[in-house]
Amino acid sequence: MQMPRVRCATCGRPTAAGPVAGRPGRGRLWRHDDPNASRRYSGPLVSCTGSLEIVELPAYGYQLEIGLDAEQELITPLF
């Protein structure tokens, strides 16, 4: 599954955003490092402060809806 890319409001980096349950059209940015932050090779990776923010997704997220007909099809008699 390919996640949509959304620009982080803090660092401006295009970052993958995964859907948030119960909030269609909204997503949470994945953790990412700030490209402008200085980092030593042996030092820890510090995430951007915009990581894990809830943002608007570029395309509306659709939620799976199961109607009564589909539920009846799932029920099969044993005998």
Short mmCIF file of C-alpha atoms in Angstrom, two decimals:
data_model
loop_
_atom_site.label_atom_id
_atom_site.label_comp_id
_atom_site.label_asym_id
_atom_site.label_seq_id
_atom_site.Cartn_x
_atom_site.Cartn_y
_atom_site.Cartn_z
CA MET A 1 0.00 0.00 0.00
CA GLN A 2 1.46 3.34 -0.99
CA MET A 3 0.89 6.14 1.51
CA PRO A 4 0.14 9.66 0.30
CA ARG A 5 2.88 12.25 0.79
CA VAL A 6 2.13 15.44 2.71
CA ARG A 7 4.54 18.30 3.41
CA CYS A 8 5.49 18.62 7.06
CA ALA A 9 4.49 22.07 8.34
CA THR A 10 7.63 22.24 10.50
CA CYS A 11 10.43 21.25 8.12
CA GLY A 12 8.69 21.21 4.72
CA ARG A 13 9.80 17.68 3.94
CA PRO A 14 7.36 15.46 1.98
CA THR A 15 6.45 12.70 4.42
CA ALA A 16 4.17 9.66 4.26
CA ALA A 17 0.88 10.05 6.10
CA GLY A 18 -1.16 7.08 7.27
CA PRO A 19 -4.94 7.24 7.79
CA VAL A 20 -6.32 7.87 11.28
CA ALA A 21 -9.12 5.57 12.42
CA GLY A 22 -12.47 7.30 12.74
CA ARG A 23 -11.29 10.49 11.01
CA PRO A 24 -11.85 10.22 7.24
CA GLY A 25 -9.75 12.63 5.24
CA ARG A 26 -7.19 13.02 8.04
CA GLY A 27 -3.85 11.29 8.50
CA ARG A 28 -0.88 11.15 10.82
CA LEU A 29 2.61 11.98 9.57
CA TRP A 30 5.15 9.23 9.96
CA ARG A 31 8.23 9.85 12.05
CA HIS A 32 10.98 11.59 10.15
CA ASP A 33 14.16 13.47 10.93
CA ASP A 34 14.49 17.19 10.31
CA PRO A 35 16.79 17.59 7.27
CA ASN A 36 18.14 20.89 8.68
CA ALA A 37 19.07 19.47 12.09
CA SER A 38 22.73 18.76 12.69
CA ARG A 39 23.47 15.17 13.64
CA ARG A 40 26.66 13.38 14.51
CA TYR A 41 27.21 9.95 13.03
CA SER A 42 27.37 8.38 16.48
CA GLY A 43 24.61 10.55 17.96
CA PRO A 44 20.95 9.71 18.31
CA LEU A 45 18.43 10.45 15.60
CA VAL A 46 16.09 13.21 16.74
CA SER A 47 12.68 13.26 15.09
CA CYS A 48 11.25 16.44 13.63
CA THR A 49 8.80 18.17 15.96
CA GLY A 50 6.21 17.87 13.18
CA SER A 51 6.36 14.05 13.33
CA LEU A 52 3.11 12.31 14.25
CA GLU A 53 1.02 15.47 13.65
CA ILE A 54 -2.49 14.96 12.30
CA VAL A 55 -2.85 16.53 8.84
CA GLU A 56 -5.34 16.74 5.97
CA LEU A 57 -4.77 13.99 3.40
CA PRO A 58 -4.60 15.05 -0.26
CA ALA A 59 -7.38 12.62 -1.21
CA TYR A 60 -10.46 11.84 0.83
CA GLY A 61 -10.18 8.49 2.62
CA TYR A 62 -13.09 6.16 2.11
CA GLN A 63 -14.29 3.89 4.85
CA LEU A 64 -15.44 0.36 4.08
CA GLU A 65 -19.20 0.05 4.46
CA ILE A 66 -20.88 -3.32 4.72
CA GLY A 67 -24.58 -3.34 3.93
CA LEU A 68 -27.21 -5.81 5.04
CA ASP A 69 -26.96 -7.77 1.78
CA ALA A 70 -23.24 -8.33 2.29
CA GLU A 71 -23.81 -9.53 5.85
CA GLN A 72 -26.39 -12.05 4.66
CA GLU A 73 -23.93 -13.40 2.09
CA LEU A 74 -21.37 -14.03 4.83
CA ILE A 75 -23.80 -16.25 6.74
CA THR A 76 -23.94 -19.75 5.27
CA PRO A 77 -26.02 -22.57 6.72
CA LEU A 78 -24.05 -25.49 8.11
CA PHE A 79 -26.68 -28.13 7.22
#
